């Protein structure tokens, strides 16, 4: 199977990359940013009902259009694949997010900070969460550049 860039929708590239890392066992030792720590999903925390991380904060750095059946849990696991991601937003209908997200598809937004909790706006269905700070792993460590 060989796909060209014309056959892959641009909004699917980040998800495809993460999928290939996991499914194909690709060597990403040269890309420590995408090193998946299997301990991470157990440390994901959804923020309390009625509260979200400040949605106007400047910590948002990546929007990822998700599969139509995407969930808050899947959004958190995607965050676990990127060492810069410290918290995340899940938008069940990604139309208002921008970036590569579209109405009708869930969207996951990565954040490089844990912004303060604020009261959610009436009618909003956005859910936010954080990933835990994991202790260092034992060697060997991935190489960084």
PDB file of N, CA, C and O in Angstrom, residues 32-106:
ATOM      1  N   UNK A  32      12.141  12.288  20.072  1.00  0.00           N
ATOM      2  CA  UNK A  32      11.695  12.028  21.447  1.00  0.00           C
ATOM      3  C   UNK A  32      10.365  12.680  21.783  1.00  0.00           C
ATOM      4  O   UNK A  32       9.674  12.241  22.683  1.00  0.00           O
ATOM      5  N   UNK A  33       9.985  13.710  21.042  1.00  0.00           N
ATOM      6  CA  UNK A  33       8.715  14.368  21.306  1.00  0.00           C
ATOM      7  C   UNK A  33       7.555  13.389  21.195  1.00  0.00           C
ATOM      8  O   UNK A  33       6.555  13.503  21.877  1.00  0.00           O
ATOM      9  N   UNK A  34       7.657  12.394  20.319  1.00  0.00           N
ATOM     10  CA  UNK A  34       6.553  11.478  20.066  1.00  0.00           C
ATOM     11  C   UNK A  34       6.733  10.133  20.755  1.00  0.00           C
ATOM     12  O   UNK A  34       6.138   9.148  20.368  1.00  0.00           O
ATOM     13  N   UNK A  35       7.547  10.083  21.774  1.00  0.00           N
ATOM     14  CA  UNK A  35       7.759   8.852  22.530  1.00  0.00           C
ATOM     15  C   UNK A  35       6.548   8.614  23.435  1.00  0.00           C
ATOM     16  O   UNK A  35       6.269   9.404  24.331  1.00  0.00           O
ATOM     17  N   UNK A  36       5.827   7.545  23.186  1.00  0.00           N
ATOM     18  CA  UNK A  36       4.640   7.220  23.975  1.00  0.00           C
ATOM     19  C   UNK A  36       5.049   6.482  25.238  1.00  0.00           C
ATOM     20  O   UNK A  36       5.712   5.455  25.181  1.00  0.00           O
ATOM     21  N   UNK A  37       4.667   7.013  26.379  1.00  0.00           N
ATOM     22  CA  UNK A  37       4.922   6.363  27.659  1.00  0.00           C
ATOM     23  C   UNK A  37       3.652   5.611  28.049  1.00  0.00           C
ATOM     24  O   UNK A  37       2.613   6.215  28.284  1.00  0.00           O
ATOM     25  N   UNK A  38       3.734   4.295  28.080  1.00  0.00           N
ATOM     26  CA  UNK A  38       2.555   3.462  28.340  1.00  0.00           C
ATOM     27  C   UNK A  38       1.933   3.711  29.716  1.00  0.00           C
ATOM     28  O   UNK A  38       0.816   3.305  29.977  1.00  0.00           O
ATOM     29  N   UNK A  39       2.645   4.385  30.598  1.00  0.00           N
ATOM     30  CA  UNK A  39       2.083   4.708  31.919  1.00  0.00           C
ATOM     31  C   UNK A  39       1.124   5.881  31.856  1.00  0.00           C
ATOM     32  O   UNK A  39       0.320   6.092  32.759  1.00  0.00           O
ATOM     33  N   UNK A  40       1.207   6.668  30.802  1.00  0.00           N
ATOM     34  CA  UNK A  40       0.461   7.915  30.712  1.00  0.00           C
ATOM     35  C   UNK A  40      -1.064   7.763  30.777  1.00  0.00           C
ATOM     36  O   UNK A  40      -1.707   8.471  31.546  1.00  0.00           O
ATOM     37  N   UNK A  41      -1.688   6.860  29.990  1.00  0.00           N
ATOM     38  CA  UNK A  41      -3.153   6.807  30.019  1.00  0.00           C
ATOM     39  C   UNK A  41      -3.750   6.603  31.410  1.00  0.00           C
ATOM     40  O   UNK A  41      -4.811   7.145  31.720  1.00  0.00           O
ATOM     41  N   UNK A  42      -3.071   5.866  32.261  1.00  0.00           N
ATOM     42  CA  UNK A  42      -3.584   5.646  33.621  1.00  0.00           C
ATOM     43  C   UNK A  42      -3.567   6.932  34.443  1.00  0.00           C
ATOM     44  O   UNK A  42      -4.292   7.049  35.432  1.00  0.00           O
ATOM     45  N   UNK A  43      -2.761   7.903  34.037  1.00  0.00           N
ATOM     46  CA  UNK A  43      -2.660   9.154  34.773  1.00  0.00           C
ATOM     47  C   UNK A  43      -3.476  10.294  34.193  1.00  0.00           C
ATOM     48  O   UNK A  43      -3.334  11.437  34.613  1.00  0.00           O
ATOM     49  N   UNK A  44      -4.350  10.004  33.224  1.00  0.00           N
ATOM     50  CA  UNK A  44      -5.196  11.045  32.653  1.00  0.00           C
ATOM     51  C   UNK A  44      -6.322  11.397  33.613  1.00  0.00           C
ATOM     52  O   UNK A  44      -6.903  10.515  34.248  1.00  0.00           O
ATOM     53  N   UNK A  45      -6.618  12.684  33.711  1.00  0.00           N
ATOM     54  CA  UNK A  45      -7.679  13.140  34.598  1.00  0.00           C
ATOM     55  C   UNK A  45      -8.608  14.075  33.844  1.00  0.00           C
ATOM     56  O   UNK A  45      -8.157  15.030  33.206  1.00  0.00           O
ATOM     57  N   UNK A  46      -9.894  13.803  33.910  1.00  0.00           N
ATOM     58  CA  UNK A  46     -10.896  14.686  33.322  1.00  0.00           C
ATOM     59  C   UNK A  46     -11.244  15.748  34.348  1.00  0.00           C
ATOM     60  O   UNK A  46     -11.406  15.451  35.531  1.00  0.00           O
ATOM     61  N   UNK A  47     -11.339  17.000  33.903  1.00  0.00           N
ATOM     62  CA  UNK A  47     -11.667  18.081  34.828  1.00  0.00           C
ATOM     63  C   UNK A  47     -13.113  17.953  35.315  1.00  0.00           C
ATOM     64  O   UNK A  47     -13.955  17.339  34.651  1.00  0.00           O
ATOM     65  N   UNK A  48     -13.413  18.536  36.495  1.00  0.00           N
ATOM     66  CA  UNK A  48     -14.749  18.393  37.081  1.00  0.00           C
ATOM     67  C   UNK A  48     -15.851  18.966  36.181  1.00  0.00           C
ATOM     68  O   UNK A  48     -15.631  19.923  35.445  1.00  0.00           O
ATOM     69  N   UNK A  49     -17.014  18.376  36.263  1.00  0.00           N
ATOM     70  CA  UNK A  49     -18.176  18.842  35.506  1.00  0.00           C
ATOM     71  C   UNK A  49     -18.439  20.314  35.820  1.00  0.00           C
ATOM     72  O   UNK A  49     -18.350  20.735  36.977  1.00  0.00           O
ATOM     73  N   UNK A  50     -18.728  21.098  34.803  1.00  0.00           N
ATOM     74  CA  UNK A  50     -19.004  22.519  34.996  1.00  0.00           C
ATOM     75  C   UNK A  50     -17.760  23.391  34.972  1.00  0.00           C
ATOM     76  O   UNK A  50     -17.841  24.613  35.069  1.00  0.00           O
ATOM     77  N   UNK A  51     -16.582  22.775  34.862  1.00  0.00           N
ATOM     78  CA  UNK A  51     -15.310  23.511  34.819  1.00  0.00           C
ATOM     79  C   UNK A  51     -14.517  23.084  33.588  1.00  0.00           C
ATOM     80  O   UNK A  51     -14.581  21.930  33.172  1.00  0.00           O
ATOM     81  N   UNK A  52     -13.791  24.026  32.993  1.00  0.00           N
ATOM     82  CA  UNK A  52     -12.885  23.742  31.879  1.00  0.00           C
ATOM     83  C   UNK A  52     -11.620  24.559  32.072  1.00  0.00           C
ATOM     84  O   UNK A  52     -11.613  25.555  32.796  1.00  0.00           O
ATOM     85  N   UNK A  53     -10.552  24.138  31.414  1.00  0.00           N
ATOM     86  CA  UNK A  53      -9.330  24.941  31.387  1.00  0.00           C
ATOM     87  C   UNK A  53      -9.633  26.193  30.577  1.00  0.00           C
ATOM     88  O   UNK A  53     -10.376  26.132  29.595  1.00  0.00           O
ATOM     89  N   UNK A  54      -9.094  27.315  30.976  1.00  0.00           N
ATOM     90  CA  UNK A  54      -9.363  28.587  30.306  1.00  0.00           C
ATOM     91  C   UNK A  54      -9.203  28.431  28.791  1.00  0.00           C
ATOM     92  O   UNK A  54      -8.107  28.193  28.299  1.00  0.00           O
ATOM     93  N   UNK A  55     -10.306  28.572  28.041  1.00  0.00           N
ATOM     94  CA  UNK A  55     -10.304  28.342  26.600  1.00  0.00           C
ATOM     95  C   UNK A  55      -9.680  29.482  25.808  1.00  0.00           C
ATOM     96  O   UNK A  55      -9.453  29.355  24.607  1.00  0.00           O
ATOM     97  N   UNK A  56      -9.389  30.596  26.455  1.00  0.00           N
ATOM     98  CA  UNK A  56      -8.745  31.712  25.746  1.00  0.00           C
ATOM     99  C   UNK A  56      -7.251  31.773  26.041  1.00  0.00           C
ATOM    100  O   UNK A  56      -6.567  32.672  25.564  1.00  0.00           O
ATOM    101  N   UNK A  57      -6.746  30.821  26.804  1.00  0.00           N
ATOM    102  CA  UNK A  57      -5.321  30.799  27.145  1.00  0.00           C
ATOM    103  C   UNK A  57      -4.476  30.570  25.894  1.00  0.00           C
ATOM    104  O   UNK A  57      -4.930  29.998  24.912  1.00  0.00           O
ATOM    105  N   UNK A  58      -3.247  30.976  25.950  1.00  0.00           N
ATOM    106  CA  UNK A  58      -2.336  30.878  24.802  1.00  0.00           C
ATOM    107  C   UNK A  58      -1.584  29.544  24.753  1.00  0.00           C
ATOM    108  O   UNK A  58      -0.648  29.400  23.990  1.00  0.00           O
ATOM    109  N   UNK A  59      -1.981  28.571  25.541  1.00  0.00           N
ATOM    110  CA  UNK A  59      -1.242  27.305  25.595  1.00  0.00           C
ATOM    111  C   UNK A  59      -1.668  26.303  24.523  1.00  0.00           C
ATOM    112  O   UNK A  59      -1.064  25.252  24.396  1.00  0.00           O
ATOM    113  N   UNK A  60      -2.681  26.630  23.728  1.00  0.00           N
ATOM    114  CA  UNK A  60      -3.147  25.717  22.678  1.00  0.00           C
ATOM    115  C   UNK A  60      -2.130  25.700  21.542  1.00  0.00           C
ATOM    116  O   UNK A  60      -1.750  26.742  21.043  1.00  0.00           O
ATOM    117  N   UNK A  61      -1.691  24.503  21.120  1.00  0.00           N
ATOM    118  CA  UNK A  61      -0.690  24.464  20.057  1.00  0.00           C
ATOM    119  C   UNK A  61      -1.000  23.465  18.945  1.00  0.00           C
ATOM    120  O   UNK A  61      -0.353  23.483  17.906  1.00  0.00           O
ATOM    121  N   UNK A  62      -1.964  22.580  19.109  1.00  0.00           N
ATOM    122  CA  UNK A  62      -2.257  21.624  18.050  1.00  0.00           C
ATOM    123  C   UNK A  62      -3.725  21.234  18.100  1.00  0.00           C
ATOM    124  O   UNK A  62      -4.238  20.869  19.162  1.00  0.00           O
ATOM    125  N   UNK A  63      -4.402  21.337  16.955  1.00  0.00           N
ATOM    126  CA  UNK A  63      -5.777  20.854  16.845  1.00  0.00           C
ATOM    127  C   UNK A  63      -5.751  19.586  16.000  1.00  0.00           C
ATOM    128  O   UNK A  63      -5.066  19.529  14.985  1.00  0.00           O
ATOM    129  N   UNK A  64      -6.470  18.583  16.441  1.00  0.00           N
ATOM    130  CA  UNK A  64      -6.486  17.305  15.752  1.00  0.00           C
ATOM    131  C   UNK A  64      -7.917  16.857  15.515  1.00  0.00           C
ATOM    132  O   UNK A  64      -8.654  16.603  16.469  1.00  0.00           O
ATOM    133  N   UNK A  65      -8.308  16.804  14.247  1.00  0.00           N
ATOM    134  CA  UNK A  65      -9.626  16.288  13.890  1.00  0.00           C
ATOM    135  C   UNK A  65      -9.652  14.803  14.216  1.00  0.00           C
ATOM    136  O   UNK A  65      -8.745  14.061  13.855  1.00  0.00           O
ATOM    137  N   UNK A  66     -10.691  14.382  14.928  1.00  0.00           N
ATOM    138  CA  UNK A  66     -10.788  12.991  15.352  1.00  0.00           C
ATOM    139  C   UNK A  66     -11.806  12.238  14.503  1.00  0.00           C
ATOM    140  O   UNK A  66     -12.648  12.835  13.831  1.00  0.00           O
ATOM    141  N   UNK A  67     -11.759  10.935  14.589  1.00  0.00           N
ATOM    142  CA  UNK A  67     -12.744  10.055  13.978  1.00  0.00           C
ATOM    143  C   UNK A  67     -14.121  10.423  14.540  1.00  0.00           C
ATOM    144  O   UNK A  67     -14.234  10.889  15.670  1.00  0.00           O
ATOM    145  N   UNK A  68     -15.166  10.192  13.783  1.00  0.00           N
ATOM    146  CA  UNK A  68     -16.532  10.560  14.183  1.00  0.00           C
ATOM    147  C   UNK A  68     -16.930   9.955  15.537  1.00  0.00           C
ATOM    148  O   UNK A  68     -17.759  10.492  16.252  1.00  0.00           O
ATOM    149  N   UNK A  69     -16.310   8.839  15.911  1.00  0.00           N
ATOM    150  CA  UNK A  69     -16.618   8.188  17.189  1.00  0.00           C
ATOM    151  C   UNK A  69     -15.592   8.524  18.273  1.00  0.00           C
ATOM    152  O   UNK A  69     -15.553   7.865  19.311  1.00  0.00           O
ATOM    153  N   UNK A  70     -14.768   9.544  18.045  1.00  0.00           N
ATOM    154  CA  UNK A  70     -13.742   9.926  19.011  1.00  0.00           C
ATOM    155  C   UNK A  70     -14.347  10.288  20.368  1.00  0.00           C
ATOM    156  O   UNK A  70     -15.495  10.700  20.461  1.00  0.00           O
ATOM    157  N   UNK A  71     -13.547  10.130  21.419  1.00  0.00           N
ATOM    158  CA  UNK A  71     -14.041  10.369  22.783  1.00  0.00           C
ATOM    159  C   UNK A  71     -13.020  11.181  23.578  1.00  0.00           C
ATOM    160  O   UNK A  71     -11.878  11.354  23.155  1.00  0.00           O
ATOM    161  N   UNK A  72     -13.425  11.618  24.741  1.00  0.00           N
ATOM    162  CA  UNK A  72     -12.519  12.330  25.643  1.00  0.00           C
ATOM    163  C   UNK A  72     -11.329  11.438  26.000  1.00  0.00           C
ATOM    164  O   UNK A  72     -10.196  11.896  26.080  1.00  0.00           O
ATOM    165  N   UNK A  73     -11.567  10.142  26.193  1.00  0.00           N
ATOM    166  CA  UNK A  73     -10.470   9.228  26.534  1.00  0.00           C
ATOM    167  C   UNK A  73      -9.462   9.128  25.395  1.00  0.00           C
ATOM    168  O   UNK A  73      -8.257   9.131  25.626  1.00  0.00           O
ATOM    169  N   UNK A  74      -9.954   9.028  24.157  1.00  0.00           N
ATOM    170  CA  UNK A  74      -9.053   8.963  23.005  1.00  0.00           C
ATOM    171  C   UNK A  74      -8.265  10.264  22.857  1.00  0.00           C
ATOM    172  O   UNK A  74      -7.087  10.242  22.494  1.00  0.00           O
ATOM    173  N   UNK A  75      -8.895  11.383  23.143  1.00  0.00           N
ATOM    174  CA  UNK A  75      -8.206  12.669  23.100  1.00  0.00           C
ATOM    175  C   UNK A  75      -7.052  12.672  24.107  1.00  0.00           C
ATOM    176  O   UNK A  75      -5.937  13.089  23.792  1.00  0.00           O
ATOM    177  N   UNK A  76      -7.308  12.186  25.293  1.00  0.00           N
ATOM    178  CA  UNK A  76      -6.253  12.109  26.303  1.00  0.00           C
ATOM    179  C   UNK A  76      -5.105  11.212  25.880  1.00  0.00           C
ATOM    180  O   UNK A  76      -3.938  11.541  26.082  1.00  0.00           O
ATOM    181  N   UNK A  77      -5.419  10.070  25.264  1.00  0.00           N
ATOM    182  CA  UNK A  77      -4.369   9.155  24.811  1.00  0.00           C
ATOM    183  C   UNK A  77      -3.551   9.803  23.699  1.00  0.00           C
ATOM    184  O   UNK A  77      -2.330   9.651  23.648  1.00  0.00           O
ATOM    185  N   UNK A  78      -4.202  10.552  22.812  1.00  0.00           N
ATOM    186  CA  UNK A  78      -3.450  11.285  21.788  1.00  0.00           C
ATOM    187  C   UNK A  78      -2.470  12.243  22.457  1.00  0.00           C
ATOM    188  O   UNK A  78      -1.324  12.378  22.029  1.00  0.00           O
ATOM    189  N   UNK A  79      -2.902  12.912  23.507  1.00  0.00           N
ATOM    190  CA  UNK A  79      -2.035  13.823  24.262  1.00  0.00           C
ATOM    191  C   UNK A  79      -0.827  13.061  24.810  1.00  0.00           C
ATOM    192  O   UNK A  79       0.286  13.587  24.832  1.00  0.00           O
ATOM    193  N   UNK A  80      -1.024  11.826  25.196  1.00  0.00           N
ATOM    194  CA  UNK A  80       0.066  11.002  25.737  1.00  0.00           C
ATOM    195  C   UNK A  80       1.157  10.722  24.705  1.00  0.00           C
ATOM    196  O   UNK A  80       2.257  10.306  25.061  1.00  0.00           O
ATOM    197  N   UNK A  81       0.861  10.915  23.429  1.00  0.00           N
ATOM    198  CA  UNK A  81       1.832  10.660  22.366  1.00  0.00           C
ATOM    199  C   UNK A  81       2.716  11.868  22.083  1.00  0.00           C
ATOM    200  O   UNK A  81       3.548  11.820  21.181  1.00  0.00           O
ATOM    201  N   UNK A  82       2.539  12.956  22.782  1.00  0.00           N
ATOM    202  CA  UNK A  82       3.309  14.170  22.510  1.00  0.00           C
ATOM    203  C   UNK A  82       3.799  14.731  23.841  1.00  0.00           C
ATOM    204  O   UNK A  82       3.014  15.160  24.673  1.00  0.00           O
ATOM    205  N   UNK A  83       5.116  14.737  24.056  1.00  0.00           N
ATOM    206  CA  UNK A  83       5.651  15.145  25.352  1.00  0.00           C
ATOM    207  C   UNK A  83       5.337  16.590  25.697  1.00  0.00           C
ATOM    208  O   UNK A  83       5.365  16.971  26.860  1.00  0.00           O
ATOM    209  N   UNK A  84       5.015  17.420  24.728  1.00  0.00           N
ATOM    210  CA  UNK A  84       4.676  18.820  25.029  1.00  0.00           C
ATOM    211  C   UNK A  84       3.274  18.972  25.590  1.00  0.00           C
ATOM    212  O   UNK A  84       2.951  19.986  26.187  1.00  0.00           O
ATOM    213  N   UNK A  85       2.437  17.975  25.367  1.00  0.00           N
ATOM    214  CA  UNK A  85       1.035  18.076  25.773  1.00  0.00           C
ATOM    215  C   UNK A  85       0.895  17.832  27.279  1.00  0.00           C
ATOM    216  O   UNK A  85       1.193  16.750  27.773  1.00  0.00           O
ATOM    217  N   UNK A  86       0.440  18.848  27.984  1.00  0.00           N
ATOM    218  CA  UNK A  86       0.226  18.731  29.432  1.00  0.00           C
ATOM    219  C   UNK A  86      -1.247  18.690  29.802  1.00  0.00           C
ATOM    220  O   UNK A  86      -1.618  18.207  30.856  1.00  0.00           O
ATOM    221  N   UNK A  87      -2.080  19.255  28.921  1.00  0.00           N
ATOM    222  CA  UNK A  87      -3.522  19.204  29.120  1.00  0.00           C
ATOM    223  C   UNK A  87      -4.174  19.202  27.740  1.00  0.00           C
ATOM    224  O   UNK A  87      -3.512  19.415  26.730  1.00  0.00           O
ATOM    225  N   UNK A  88      -5.471  18.945  27.702  1.00  0.00           N
ATOM    226  CA  UNK A  88      -6.149  18.784  26.420  1.00  0.00           C
ATOM    227  C   UNK A  88      -7.598  19.225  26.527  1.00  0.00           C
ATOM    228  O   UNK A  88      -8.163  19.306  27.618  1.00  0.00           O
ATOM    229  N   UNK A  89      -8.178  19.538  25.370  1.00  0.00           N
ATOM    230  CA  UNK A  89      -9.595  19.887  25.257  1.00  0.00           C
ATOM    231  C   UNK A  89     -10.240  18.904  24.300  1.00  0.00           C
ATOM    232  O   UNK A  89      -9.678  18.618  23.247  1.00  0.00           O
ATOM    233  N   UNK A  90     -11.421  18.445  24.637  1.00  0.00           N
ATOM    234  CA  UNK A  90     -12.194  17.594  23.742  1.00  0.00           C
ATOM    235  C   UNK A  90     -13.444  18.360  23.350  1.00  0.00           C
ATOM    236  O   UNK A  90     -14.209  18.800  24.211  1.00  0.00           O
ATOM    237  N   UNK A  91     -13.633  18.534  22.057  1.00  0.00           N
ATOM    238  CA  UNK A  91     -14.802  19.220  21.507  1.00  0.00           C
ATOM    239  C   UNK A  91     -15.617  18.191  20.728  1.00  0.00           C
ATOM    240  O   UNK A  91     -15.200  17.792  19.636  1.00  0.00           O
ATOM    241  N   UNK A  92     -16.761  17.724  21.272  1.00  0.00           N
ATOM    242  CA  UNK A  92     -17.563  16.711  20.572  1.00  0.00           C
ATOM    243  C   UNK A  92     -17.956  17.134  19.159  1.00  0.00           C
ATOM    244  O   UNK A  92     -18.051  16.314  18.262  1.00  0.00           O
ATOM    245  N   UNK A  93     -18.196  18.440  18.950  1.00  0.00           N
ATOM    246  CA  UNK A  93     -18.461  18.970  17.620  1.00  0.00           C
ATOM    247  C   UNK A  93     -17.409  20.032  17.361  1.00  0.00           C
ATOM    248  O   UNK A  93     -17.485  21.139  17.885  1.00  0.00           O
ATOM    249  N   UNK A  94     -16.398  19.697  16.565  1.00  0.00           N
ATOM    250  CA  UNK A  94     -15.230  20.547  16.397  1.00  0.00           C
ATOM    251  C   UNK A  94     -15.403  21.784  15.553  1.00  0.00           C
ATOM    252  O   UNK A  94     -14.425  22.454  15.248  1.00  0.00           O
ATOM    253  N   UNK A  95     -16.619  22.135  15.165  1.00  0.00           N
ATOM    254  CA  UNK A  95     -16.831  23.249  14.254  1.00  0.00           C
ATOM    255  C   UNK A  95     -16.334  24.595  14.728  1.00  0.00           C
ATOM    256  O   UNK A  95     -15.909  25.424  13.930  1.00  0.00           O
ATOM    257  N   UNK A  96     -16.339  24.868  16.007  1.00  0.00           N
ATOM    258  CA  UNK A  96     -15.942  26.185  16.511  1.00  0.00           C
ATOM    259  C   UNK A  96     -14.461  26.264  16.879  1.00  0.00           C
ATOM    260  O   UNK A  96     -13.979  27.314  17.275  1.00  0.00           O
ATOM    261  N   UNK A  97     -13.738  25.175  16.727  1.00  0.00           N
ATOM    262  CA  UNK A  97     -12.349  25.128  17.178  1.00  0.00           C
ATOM    263  C   UNK A  97     -11.395  25.805  16.203  1.00  0.00           C
ATOM    264  O   UNK A  97     -10.451  26.476  16.588  1.00  0.00           O
ATOM    265  N   UNK A  98     -11.620  25.613  14.918  1.00  0.00           N
ATOM    266  CA  UNK A  98     -10.706  26.136  13.908  1.00  0.00           C
ATOM    267  C   UNK A  98      -9.629  25.127  13.594  1.00  0.00           C
ATOM    268  O   UNK A  98      -9.762  23.932  13.873  1.00  0.00           O
ATOM    269  N   UNK A  99      -8.536  25.597  13.018  1.00  0.00           N
ATOM    270  CA  UNK A  99      -7.467  24.683  12.620  1.00  0.00           C
ATOM    271  C   UNK A  99      -7.982  23.685  11.609  1.00  0.00           C
ATOM    272  O   UNK A  99      -8.724  24.036  10.702  1.00  0.00           O
ATOM    273  N   UNK A 100      -7.637  22.421  11.780  1.00  0.00           N
ATOM    274  CA  UNK A 100      -8.100  21.395  10.843  1.00  0.00           C
ATOM    275  C   UNK A 100      -9.386  20.723  11.315  1.00  0.00           C
ATOM    276  O   UNK A 100      -9.786  19.708  10.765  1.00  0.00           O
ATOM    277  N   UNK A 101     -10.044  21.263  12.325  1.00  0.00           N
ATOM    278  CA  UNK A 101     -11.279  20.680  12.848  1.00  0.00           C
ATOM    279  C   UNK A 101     -12.480  21.200  12.062  1.00  0.00           C
ATOM    280  O   UNK A 101     -12.491  22.342  11.615  1.00  0.00           O
ATOM    281  N   UNK A 102     -13.479  20.342  11.907  1.00  0.00           N
ATOM    282  CA  UNK A 102     -14.677  20.704  11.160  1.00  0.00           C
ATOM    283  C   UNK A 102     -15.920  20.327  11.947  1.00  0.00           C
ATOM    284  O   UNK A 102     -15.889  19.422  12.780  1.00  0.00           O
ATOM    285  N   UNK A 103     -17.012  21.022  11.656  1.00  0.00           N
ATOM    286  CA  UNK A 103     -18.289  20.725  12.309  1.00  0.00           C
ATOM    287  C   UNK A 103     -18.686  19.284  12.011  1.00  0.00           C
ATOM    288  O   UNK A 103     -18.493  18.790  10.908  1.00  0.00           O
ATOM    289  N   UNK A 104     -19.199  18.605  13.030  1.00  0.00           N
ATOM    290  CA  UNK A 104     -19.659  17.238  12.868  1.00  0.00           C
ATOM    291  C   UNK A 104     -18.637  16.188  13.263  1.00  0.00           C
ATOM    292  O   UNK A 104     -18.971  15.021  13.386  1.00  0.00           O
ATOM    293  N   UNK A 105     -17.378  16.591  13.442  1.00  0.00           N
ATOM    294  CA  UNK A 105     -16.342  15.652  13.878  1.00  0.00           C
ATOM    295  C   UNK A 105     -15.763  16.130  15.197  1.00  0.00           C
ATOM    296  O   UNK A 105     -15.469  17.311  15.347  1.00  0.00           O
ATOM    297  N   UNK A 106     -15.557  15.209  16.140  1.00  0.00           N
ATOM    298  CA  UNK A 106     -14.891  15.599  17.381  1.00  0.00           C
ATOM    299  C   UNK A 106     -13.497  16.150  17.089  1.00  0.00           C
ATOM    300  O   UNK A 106     -12.881  15.811  16.075  1.00  0.00           O
TER     301      UNK A 106
END
